[in-house]
Amino acid sequence: MKTIKVLGSGCTKCQKTAEMISRIAAESAIEVSVIKVTDPAVMMEYGVMSTPAVVVDEQLMHSGSIPHRADVEAWLVKA
Amino acid sequence: MLEIFTLFADWLVYDLLGLSAATKLGDALHFFVEDTTKIFALLVVMIYLIALLRASMNIESVRAWLVGKNRILGYFMGAGFGAVTPFCSCSSIPLFLGFTSAGIPVGITMSFLLTSPLINEVAIVLLGSLLGWKFTLIYVGVGIGVGVLGGLFLDLIRAEKMLQPFAAKAYAEAKQADVKAEVRRLNMAERHQFAKDELIDIFSRVWKWVIVGVGLGAALHGFVPEGWFEQHLGQGQWWSVPAAVLLGIPLYSNATGVIPVMESLITKGLPVGTTLAFCMSTVAASFPEFILLKQVMQWKLLVILFCLLLFAFTLVGWIFNGIGLLFLAT
């Protein structure tokens, strides 16, 4: 199962991002665990400077905006 | 070219709704319709064009530019980048840490963070269309000035010693070598996609503020008598500036909501400096922002920063009340 972390201070965009990833995963029947991370020290460790950011299996995939649907689908499908 | 919005408002308010320009309601509504349509049209064009230009610029490349720069140049660059790089205030903490852990002095980072909410394309469009280019230039100059001097001051008092321990540690252990930003070349289609996303994002965030701001402005315009502020809060009362700054703090808003109100305040005779001070304090000194900064700064530094902003905006107000009328006599 993939672990997807959504990094952000809890602003609406970060929540939307987390919801969107959960929803798309559910639609494609892919099991994921989506975790929201709000600790700034953790964001610093991943080198994230603009939120929301998305970390898929410990790899930073995206930062600075709500991701596009196509991107999310690609992350979910990629082994 | 912009008369089209006046004509549209004439048609809608006077012809279609049959209101008279002489009534308070007609006057206020005309003002509202003209300004909102004009601002919306200008925003769409400006946000798109600017996003097209800066599509390949991101916060990582700004950081790479700022690392290891000469201090004085650094403050100007920090403030300058703050003005042109948009970022959501919810990103200010990760941005602060990202800069700090790359060894960028706290002052330079704060130059960026202070200037950023004050100056952006939305603020420029609003100021330019409502208050004219002279006022816009002054506003931009003052915004950058506050950022540069604020940053300089914070480094002089060694603000890095007043960070939260983990942030101070990150600064002390900063490795400048490993911040490289890859600059990707974008083709036109990618630029268009970015600009479109930006346009939708920014516009969907600010449109209601424009309505609220212009609505308030229209109410002031139609219902507060000419010269009311001049009589009550005119030049003579030196305390009106710090009072305006204090009043601006709890009234947290962004530049979008405040600037249309400023226009009305100025036309009703509120001195330029007082208006500028009020606007800047509303936009740049907000409690929610300060609570966020608590995550990386100790109380002492927060209090200093807060007082610094109050002092800076008051000073700006006094200076512009002194010279403003000469400057803006049009």
GROMACS .gro file of C-alpha atoms in nm:
model
  409
    1MET     CA    1   0.000   0.000   0.000
    2LYS     CA    2   0.121   0.345  -0.087
    3THR     CA    3   0.169   0.605   0.181
    4ILE     CA    4   0.093   0.952   0.062
    5LYS     CA    5   0.176   1.250   0.278
    6VAL     CA    6   0.021   1.588   0.217
    7LEU     CA    7   0.238   1.858   0.367
    8GLY     CA    8   0.086   2.191   0.458
    9SER     CA    9  -0.013   2.417   0.742
   10GLY     CA   10  -0.377   2.313   0.729
   11CYS     CA   11  -0.495   2.573   0.481
   12THR     CA   12  -0.793   2.494   0.259
   13LYS     CA   13  -0.575   2.406  -0.037
   14CYS     CA   14  -0.394   2.141   0.164
   15GLN     CA   15  -0.722   1.989   0.278
   16LYS     CA   16  -0.856   1.990  -0.075
   17THR     CA   17  -0.541   1.818  -0.195
   18ALA     CA   18  -0.572   1.542   0.066
   19GLU     CA   19  -0.941   1.494  -0.006
   20MET     CA   20  -0.879   1.483  -0.378
   21ILE     CA   21  -0.610   1.216  -0.350
   22SER     CA   22  -0.829   1.000  -0.123
   23ARG     CA   23  -1.121   1.040  -0.361
   24ILE     CA   24  -0.928   0.951  -0.676
   25ALA     CA   25  -0.773   0.652  -0.501
   26ALA     CA   26  -1.117   0.532  -0.392
   27GLU     CA   27  -1.254   0.577  -0.743
   28SER     CA   28  -0.978   0.365  -0.891
   29ALA     CA   29  -1.003   0.118  -0.602
   30ILE     CA   30  -0.640   0.168  -0.507
   31GLU     CA   31  -0.557   0.135  -0.141
   32VAL     CA   32  -0.360   0.426  -0.004
   33SER     CA   33  -0.303   0.583   0.331
   34VAL     CA   34  -0.321   0.959   0.309
   35ILE     CA   35  -0.156   1.141   0.597
   36LYS     CA   36  -0.171   1.515   0.655
   37VAL     CA   37   0.150   1.658   0.792
   38THR     CA   38   0.147   2.002   0.952
   39ASP     CA   39   0.478   2.003   1.139
   40PRO     CA   40   0.704   2.268   0.984
   41ALA     CA   41   1.018   2.080   1.090
   42VAL     CA   42   0.908   1.784   0.879
   43MET     CA   43   0.845   2.009   0.581
   44MET     CA   44   1.197   2.142   0.620
   45GLU     CA   45   1.335   1.786   0.612
   46TYR     CA   46   1.167   1.723   0.280
   47GLY     CA   47   1.294   2.057   0.154
   48VAL     CA   48   0.944   2.186   0.089
   49MET     CA   49   0.906   2.563   0.065
   50SER     CA   50   0.561   2.604  -0.078
   51THR     CA   51   0.256   2.412   0.025
   52PRO     CA   52   0.055   2.200  -0.032
   53ALA     CA   53   0.323   1.946  -0.113
   54VAL     CA   54   0.277   1.578  -0.187
   55VAL     CA   55   0.517   1.303  -0.081
   56VAL     CA   56   0.451   0.958  -0.226
   57ASP     CA   57   0.636   0.676  -0.053
   58GLU     CA   58   0.892   0.919   0.090
   59GLN     CA   59   0.952   1.085  -0.244
   60LEU     CA   60   0.860   1.448  -0.296
   61MET     CA   61   0.643   1.462  -0.607
   62HIS     CA   62   0.484   1.804  -0.607
   63SER     CA   63   0.471   2.133  -0.422
   64GLY     CA   64   0.307   2.473  -0.432
   65SER     CA   65  -0.043   2.403  -0.556
   66ILE     CA   66  -0.334   2.163  -0.569
   67PRO     CA   67  -0.206   1.896  -0.808
   68HIS     CA   68  -0.378   1.818  -1.134
   69ARG     CA   69  -0.594   1.510  -1.151
   70ALA     CA   70  -0.374   1.351  -1.416
   71ASP     CA   71  -0.069   1.384  -1.191
   72VAL     CA   72  -0.245   1.223  -0.897
   73GLU     CA   73  -0.358   0.934  -1.116
   74ALA     CA   74  -0.003   0.886  -1.238
   75TRP     CA   75   0.135   0.873  -0.880
   76LEU     CA   76  -0.126   0.621  -0.776
   77VAL     CA   77  -0.071   0.389  -1.067
   78LYS     CA   78   0.308   0.401  -1.064
   79ALA     CA   79   0.442   0.098  -0.884
   80MET     CA   80  -1.020   5.255  -2.339
   81LEU     CA   81  -1.137   5.241  -1.980
   82GLU     CA   82  -1.434   5.471  -2.053
   83ILE     CA   83  -1.620   5.163  -2.167
   84PHE     CA   84  -1.673   5.074  -1.801
   85THR     CA   85  -1.814   5.418  -1.724
   86LEU     CA   86  -2.046   5.385  -2.020
   87PHE     CA   87  -2.154   5.040  -1.910
   88ALA     CA   88  -2.231   5.168  -1.559
   89ASP     CA   89  -2.418   5.466  -1.708
   90TRP     CA   90  -2.628   5.231  -1.915
   91LEU     CA   91  -2.697   4.981  -1.637
   92VAL     CA   92  -2.763   5.218  -1.349
   93TYR     CA   93  -2.914   5.524  -1.517
   94ASP     CA   94  -3.087   5.380  -1.822
   95LEU     CA   95  -3.181   5.027  -1.727
   96LEU     CA   96  -3.250   5.074  -1.357
   97GLY     CA   97  -3.364   5.429  -1.406
   98LEU     CA   98  -3.178   5.569  -1.106
   99SER     CA   99  -3.070   5.930  -1.109
  100ALA     CA  100  -2.706   6.029  -1.074
  101ALA     CA  101  -2.813   6.289  -0.823
  102THR     CA  102  -2.940   6.036  -0.569
  103LYS     CA  103  -2.708   5.879  -0.316
  104LEU     CA  104  -2.810   5.529  -0.418
  105GLY     CA  105  -2.761   5.598  -0.787
  106ASP     CA  106  -2.423   5.753  -0.725
  107ALA     CA  107  -2.304   5.468  -0.502
  108LEU     CA  108  -2.434   5.199  -0.737
  109HIS     CA  109  -2.274   5.362  -1.040
  110PHE     CA  110  -1.944   5.376  -0.857
  111PHE     CA  111  -1.978   5.009  -0.762
  112VAL     CA  112  -2.066   4.885  -1.109
  113GLU     CA  113  -1.800   5.091  -1.283
  114ASP     CA  114  -1.522   4.991  -1.044
  115THR     CA  115  -1.598   4.621  -1.014
  116THR     CA  116  -1.631   4.565  -1.388
  117LYS     CA  117  -1.315   4.765  -1.456
  118ILE     CA  118  -1.116   4.587  -1.186
  119PHE     CA  119  -1.233   4.240  -1.289
  120ALA     CA  120  -1.140   4.301  -1.651
  121LEU     CA  121  -0.798   4.442  -1.563
  122LEU     CA  122  -0.728   4.162  -1.316
  123VAL     CA  123  -0.801   3.890  -1.568
  124VAL     CA  124  -0.568   4.047  -1.823
  125MET     CA  125  -0.288   4.134  -1.579
  126ILE     CA  126  -0.283   3.811  -1.380
  127TYR     CA  127  -0.269   3.609  -1.699
  128LEU     CA  128   0.005   3.814  -1.862
  129ILE     CA  129   0.223   3.828  -1.553
  130ALA     CA  130   0.184   3.456  -1.489
  131LEU     CA  131   0.284   3.392  -1.849
  132LEU     CA  132   0.606   3.585  -1.789
  133ARG     CA  133   0.703   3.428  -1.461
  134ALA     CA  134   0.595   3.072  -1.534
  135SER     CA  135   0.945   2.934  -1.504
  136MET     CA  136   1.027   3.120  -1.186
  137ASN     CA  137   0.971   2.946  -0.856
  138ILE     CA  138   1.060   2.984  -0.496
  139GLU     CA  139   1.353   2.744  -0.530
  140SER     CA  140   1.520   2.964  -0.787
  141VAL     CA  141   1.457   3.272  -0.572
  142ARG     CA  142   1.635   3.096  -0.289
  143ALA     CA  143   1.926   3.001  -0.511
  144TRP     CA  144   1.955   3.368  -0.612
  145LEU     CA  145   1.957   3.490  -0.254
  146VAL     CA  146   2.206   3.243  -0.110
  147GLY     CA  147   2.544   3.392  -0.033
  148LYS     CA  148   2.455   3.741  -0.156
  149ASN     CA  149   2.609   4.053  -0.013
  150ARG     CA  150   2.387   4.170   0.273
  151ILE     CA  151   2.278   4.508   0.144
  152LEU     CA  152   2.210   4.375  -0.204
  153GLY     CA  153   2.034   4.085  -0.035
  154TYR     CA  154   1.775   4.306   0.136
  155PHE     CA  155   1.685   4.476  -0.190
  156MET     CA  156   1.671   4.147  -0.374
  157GLY     CA  157   1.468   3.987  -0.097
  158ALA     CA  158   1.215   4.269  -0.105
  159GLY     CA  159   1.218   4.277  -0.485
  160PHE     CA  160   1.152   3.905  -0.514
  161GLY     CA  161   0.888   3.940  -0.247
  162ALA     CA  162   0.713   4.189  -0.468
  163VAL     CA  163   0.714   3.977  -0.783
  164THR     CA  164   0.680   3.625  -0.644
  165PRO     CA  165   0.334   3.542  -0.529
  166PHE     CA  166   0.294   3.298  -0.250
  167CYS     CA  167   0.014   3.202  -0.023
  168SER     CA  168   0.057   3.319   0.336
  169CYS     CA  169   0.005   2.959   0.445
  170SER     CA  170   0.343   2.888   0.285
  171SER     CA  171   0.529   3.148   0.487
  172ILE     CA  172   0.653   2.903   0.749
  173PRO     CA  173   0.799   2.641   0.515
  174LEU     CA  174   0.943   2.925   0.309
  175PHE     CA  175   1.102   3.082   0.614
  176LEU     CA  176   1.257   2.749   0.713
  177GLY     CA  177   1.368   2.673   0.358
  178PHE     CA  178   1.550   3.006   0.337
  179THR     CA  179   1.691   2.981   0.688
  180SER     CA  180   1.821   2.628   0.644
  181ALA     CA  181   2.003   2.747   0.331
  182GLY     CA  182   2.189   3.003   0.540
  183ILE     CA  183   2.003   3.307   0.413
  184PRO     CA  184   2.006   3.566   0.695
  185VAL     CA  185   1.677   3.612   0.880
  186GLY     CA  186   1.667   3.979   0.778
  187ILE     CA  187   1.679   3.899   0.407
  188THR     CA  188   1.408   3.635   0.448
  189MET     CA  189   1.195   3.886   0.636
  190SER     CA  190   1.251   4.147   0.362
  191PHE     CA  191   1.087   3.893   0.135
  192LEU     CA  192   0.805   3.806   0.374
  193LEU     CA  193   0.722   4.168   0.461
  194THR     CA  194   0.711   4.290   0.104
  195SER     CA  195   0.526   3.994  -0.039
  196PRO     CA  196   0.176   4.062   0.097
  197LEU     CA  197   0.208   4.436   0.033
  198ILE     CA  198   0.301   4.424  -0.332
  199ASN     CA  199   0.161   4.191  -0.596
  200GLU     CA  200  -0.006   4.220  -0.934
  201VAL     CA  201  -0.352   4.241  -0.783
  202ALA     CA  202  -0.253   4.532  -0.559
  203ILE     CA  203  -0.089   4.708  -0.854
  204VAL     CA  204  -0.397   4.670  -1.075
  205LEU     CA  205  -0.623   4.803  -0.803
  206LEU     CA  206  -0.400   5.096  -0.710
  207GLY     CA  207  -0.329   5.185  -1.068
  208SER     CA  208  -0.692   5.183  -1.175
  209LEU     CA  209  -0.833   5.348  -0.863
  210LEU     CA  210  -0.568   5.588  -0.742
  211GLY     CA  211  -0.346   5.652  -1.041
  212TRP     CA  212   0.010   5.563  -1.127
  213LYS     CA  213   0.175   5.822  -0.902
  214PHE     CA  214   0.018   5.677  -0.594
  215THR     CA  215   0.100   5.326  -0.718
  216LEU     CA  216   0.468   5.414  -0.753
  217ILE     CA  217   0.473   5.565  -0.406
  218TYR     CA  218   0.303   5.261  -0.262
  219VAL     CA  219   0.547   5.021  -0.429
  220GLY     CA  220   0.844   5.233  -0.318
  221VAL     CA  221   0.723   5.244   0.040
  222GLY     CA  222   0.645   4.871   0.042
  223ILE     CA  223   0.996   4.784  -0.074
  224GLY     CA  224   1.142   5.040   0.165
  225VAL     CA  225   0.965   4.885   0.463
  226GLY     CA  226   1.088   4.539   0.356
  227VAL     CA  227   1.451   4.649   0.309
  228LEU     CA  228   1.478   4.855   0.628
  229GLY     CA  229   1.283   4.602   0.833
  230GLY     CA  230   1.517   4.324   0.722
  231LEU     CA  231   1.825   4.535   0.790
  232PHE     CA  232   1.701   4.617   1.139
  233LEU     CA  233   1.623   4.253   1.223
  234ASP     CA  234   1.975   4.149   1.130
  235LEU     CA  235   2.123   4.437   1.329
  236ILE     CA  236   1.949   4.314   1.643
  237ARG     CA  237   2.056   3.957   1.558
  238ALA     CA  238   1.711   3.813   1.508
  239GLU     CA  239   1.859   3.469   1.438
  240LYS     CA  240   1.927   3.437   1.810
  241MET     CA  241   1.554   3.470   1.878
  242LEU     CA  242   1.430   3.187   1.661
  243GLN     CA  243   1.278   2.867   1.793
  244PRO     CA  244   1.561   2.624   1.875
  245PHE     CA  245   1.507   2.392   1.577
  246ALA     CA  246   1.503   2.684   1.334
  247ALA     CA  247   1.812   2.840   1.494
  248LYS     CA  248   1.987   2.504   1.464
  249ALA     CA  249   1.894   2.477   1.098
  250TYR     CA  250   2.041   2.822   1.037
  251ALA     CA  251   2.361   2.745   1.226
  252GLU     CA  252   2.411   2.419   1.036
  253ALA     CA  253   2.314   2.562   0.701
  254LYS     CA  254   2.492   2.420   0.405
  255GLN     CA  255   2.488   2.669   0.126
  256ALA     CA  256   2.637   2.432  -0.124
  257ASP     CA  257   2.336   2.208  -0.172
  258VAL     CA  258   2.080   2.460  -0.281
  259LYS     CA  259   2.064   2.448  -0.653
  260ALA     CA  260   1.750   2.514  -0.842
  261GLU     CA  261   1.695   2.356  -1.176
  262VAL     CA  262   1.544   2.603  -1.413
  263ARG     CA  263   1.325   2.430  -1.659
  264ARG     CA  264   1.260   2.579  -2.000
  265LEU     CA  265   0.889   2.592  -2.063
  266ASN     CA  266   0.721   2.592  -2.398
  267MET     CA  267   0.428   2.817  -2.480
  268ALA     CA  268   0.166   2.551  -2.405
  269GLU     CA  269   0.309   2.492  -2.058
  270ARG     CA  270   0.325   2.863  -1.994
  271HIS     CA  271  -0.035   2.901  -2.098
  272GLN     CA  272  -0.139   2.614  -1.870
  273PHE     CA  273   0.046   2.772  -1.576
  274ALA     CA  274  -0.102   3.115  -1.645
  275LYS     CA  275  -0.450   2.968  -1.674
  276ASP     CA  276  -0.411   2.784  -1.342
  277GLU     CA  277  -0.281   3.100  -1.178
  278LEU     CA  278  -0.562   3.308  -1.317
  279ILE     CA  279  -0.828   3.069  -1.189
  280ASP     CA  280  -0.653   3.034  -0.855
  281ILE     CA  281  -0.596   3.405  -0.786
  282PHE     CA  282  -0.923   3.523  -0.934
  283SER     CA  283  -1.134   3.275  -0.742
  284ARG     CA  284  -0.959   3.393  -0.426
  285VAL     CA  285  -0.987   3.768  -0.476
  286TRP     CA  286  -1.314   3.833  -0.656
  287LYS     CA  287  -1.521   3.842  -0.340
  288TRP     CA  288  -1.274   4.079  -0.179
  289VAL     CA  289  -1.311   4.314  -0.471
  290ILE     CA  290  -1.690   4.307  -0.425
  291VAL     CA  291  -1.661   4.368  -0.051
  292GLY     CA  292  -1.393   4.634  -0.088
  293VAL     CA  293  -1.560   4.822  -0.370
  294GLY     CA  294  -1.897   4.782  -0.195
  295LEU     CA  295  -1.761   4.946   0.117
  296GLY     CA  296  -1.591   5.206  -0.096
  297ALA     CA  297  -1.918   5.272  -0.280
  298ALA     CA  298  -2.106   5.310   0.048
  299LEU     CA  299  -1.848   5.558   0.171
  300HIS     CA  300  -1.854   5.730  -0.164
  301GLY     CA  301  -2.230   5.770  -0.172
  302PHE     CA  302  -2.313   5.827   0.192
  303VAL     CA  303  -2.021   5.996   0.367
  304PRO     CA  304  -2.023   6.368   0.293
  305GLU     CA  305  -1.729   6.523   0.105
  306GLY     CA  306  -1.459   6.640   0.338
  307TRP     CA  307  -1.595   6.455   0.641
  308PHE     CA  308  -1.259   6.303   0.723
  309GLU     CA  309  -1.085   6.630   0.664
  310GLN     CA  310  -1.290   6.788   0.936
  311HIS     CA  311  -1.267   6.501   1.178
  312LEU     CA  312  -0.935   6.329   1.111
  313GLY     CA  313  -0.743   6.594   0.922
  314GLN     CA  314  -0.378   6.686   0.911
  315GLY     CA  315  -0.377   6.861   1.244
  316GLN     CA  316  -0.436   6.551   1.449
  317TRP     CA  317  -0.098   6.381   1.464
  318TRP     CA  318  -0.251   6.088   1.653
  319SER     CA  319  -0.477   5.997   1.365
  320VAL     CA  320  -0.192   5.807   1.197
  321PRO     CA  321  -0.103   5.570   1.483
  322ALA     CA  322  -0.476   5.533   1.546
  323ALA     CA  323  -0.528   5.427   1.183
  324VAL     CA  324  -0.241   5.179   1.211
  325LEU     CA  325  -0.387   5.026   1.529
  326LEU     CA  326  -0.730   5.013   1.374
  327GLY     CA  327  -0.584   4.829   1.075
  328ILE     CA  328  -0.444   4.536   1.273
  329PRO     CA  329  -0.763   4.356   1.378
  330LEU     CA  330  -0.916   4.442   1.041
  331TYR     CA  331  -0.720   4.174   0.872
  332SER     CA  332  -0.770   4.179   0.502
  333ASN     CA  333  -0.561   4.150   0.193
  334ALA     CA  334  -0.465   4.427  -0.044
  335THR     CA  335  -0.761   4.342  -0.265
  336GLY     CA  336  -1.020   4.432  -0.007
  337VAL     CA  337  -0.853   4.741   0.130
  338ILE     CA  338  -0.740   4.932  -0.174
  339PRO     CA  339  -1.091   5.011  -0.306
  340VAL     CA  340  -1.174   5.148   0.038
  341MET     CA  341  -0.862   5.362   0.030
  342GLU     CA  342  -0.980   5.533  -0.285
  343SER     CA  343  -1.298   5.645  -0.117
  344LEU     CA  344  -1.119   5.749   0.200
  345ILE     CA  345  -0.883   5.969   0.001
  346THR     CA  346  -1.156   6.130  -0.205
  347LYS     CA  347  -1.343   6.202   0.117
  348GLY     CA  348  -1.045   6.394   0.244
  349LEU     CA  349  -0.859   6.145   0.462
  350PRO     CA  350  -0.494   6.250   0.435
  351VAL     CA  351  -0.283   6.033   0.204
  352GLY     CA  352  -0.035   5.929   0.472
  353THR     CA  353  -0.306   5.820   0.713
  354THR     CA  354  -0.471   5.618   0.438
  355LEU     CA  355  -0.143   5.456   0.335
  356ALA     CA  356  -0.061   5.369   0.697
  357PHE     CA  357  -0.404   5.219   0.752
  358CYS     CA  358  -0.386   5.013   0.435
  359MET     CA  359  -0.039   4.879   0.501
  360SER     CA  360  -0.117   4.782   0.856
  361THR     CA  361  -0.433   4.602   0.749
  362VAL     CA  362  -0.247   4.405   0.485
  363ALA     CA  363   0.088   4.334   0.645
  364ALA     CA  364   0.035   4.321   1.021
  365SER     CA  365  -0.220   4.058   1.099
  366PHE     CA  366  -0.271   3.841   1.402
  367PRO     CA  367  -0.323   3.513   1.214
  368GLU     CA  368   0.009   3.567   1.039
  369PHE     CA  369   0.185   3.637   1.366
  370ILE     CA  370   0.041   3.327   1.528
  371LEU     CA  371   0.183   3.128   1.237
  372LEU     CA  372   0.525   3.285   1.278
  373LYS     CA  373   0.526   3.175   1.641
  374GLN     CA  374   0.613   2.829   1.512
  375VAL     CA  375   0.958   2.951   1.412
  376MET     CA  376   1.016   3.259   1.626
  377GLN     CA  377   1.030   3.322   1.998
  378TRP     CA  378   0.783   3.565   2.154
  379LYS     CA  379   1.053   3.827   2.197
  380LEU     CA  380   1.122   3.843   1.825
  381LEU     CA  381   0.751   3.845   1.743
  382VAL     CA  382   0.691   4.140   1.971
  383ILE     CA  383   0.988   4.325   1.822
  384LEU     CA  384   0.863   4.255   1.470
  385PHE     CA  385   0.515   4.372   1.560
  386CYS     CA  386   0.640   4.698   1.714
  387LEU     CA  387   0.872   4.747   1.418
  388LEU     CA  388   0.579   4.728   1.178
  389LEU     CA  389   0.363   4.962   1.385
  390PHE     CA  390   0.646   5.210   1.404
  391ALA     CA  391   0.729   5.183   1.034
  392PHE     CA  392   0.371   5.233   0.918
  393THR     CA  393   0.318   5.526   1.154
  394LEU     CA  394   0.633   5.690   1.025
  395VAL     CA  395   0.524   5.631   0.665
  396GLY     CA  396   0.191   5.793   0.749
  397TRP     CA  397   0.344   6.101   0.905
  398ILE     CA  398   0.595   6.149   0.626
  399PHE     CA  399   0.331   6.123   0.357
  400ASN     CA  400   0.088   6.345   0.539
  401GLY     CA  401   0.370   6.598   0.541
  402ILE     CA  402   0.460   6.581   0.174
  403GLY     CA  403   0.163   6.396   0.029
  404LEU     CA  404  -0.051   6.685  -0.072
  405LEU     CA  405   0.227   6.846  -0.271
  406PHE     CA  406   0.295   6.518  -0.441
  407LEU     CA  407  -0.054   6.417  -0.537
  408ALA     CA  408  -0.196   6.748  -0.638
  409THR     CA  409  -0.337   6.656  -0.974
   0.00000   0.00000   0.00000
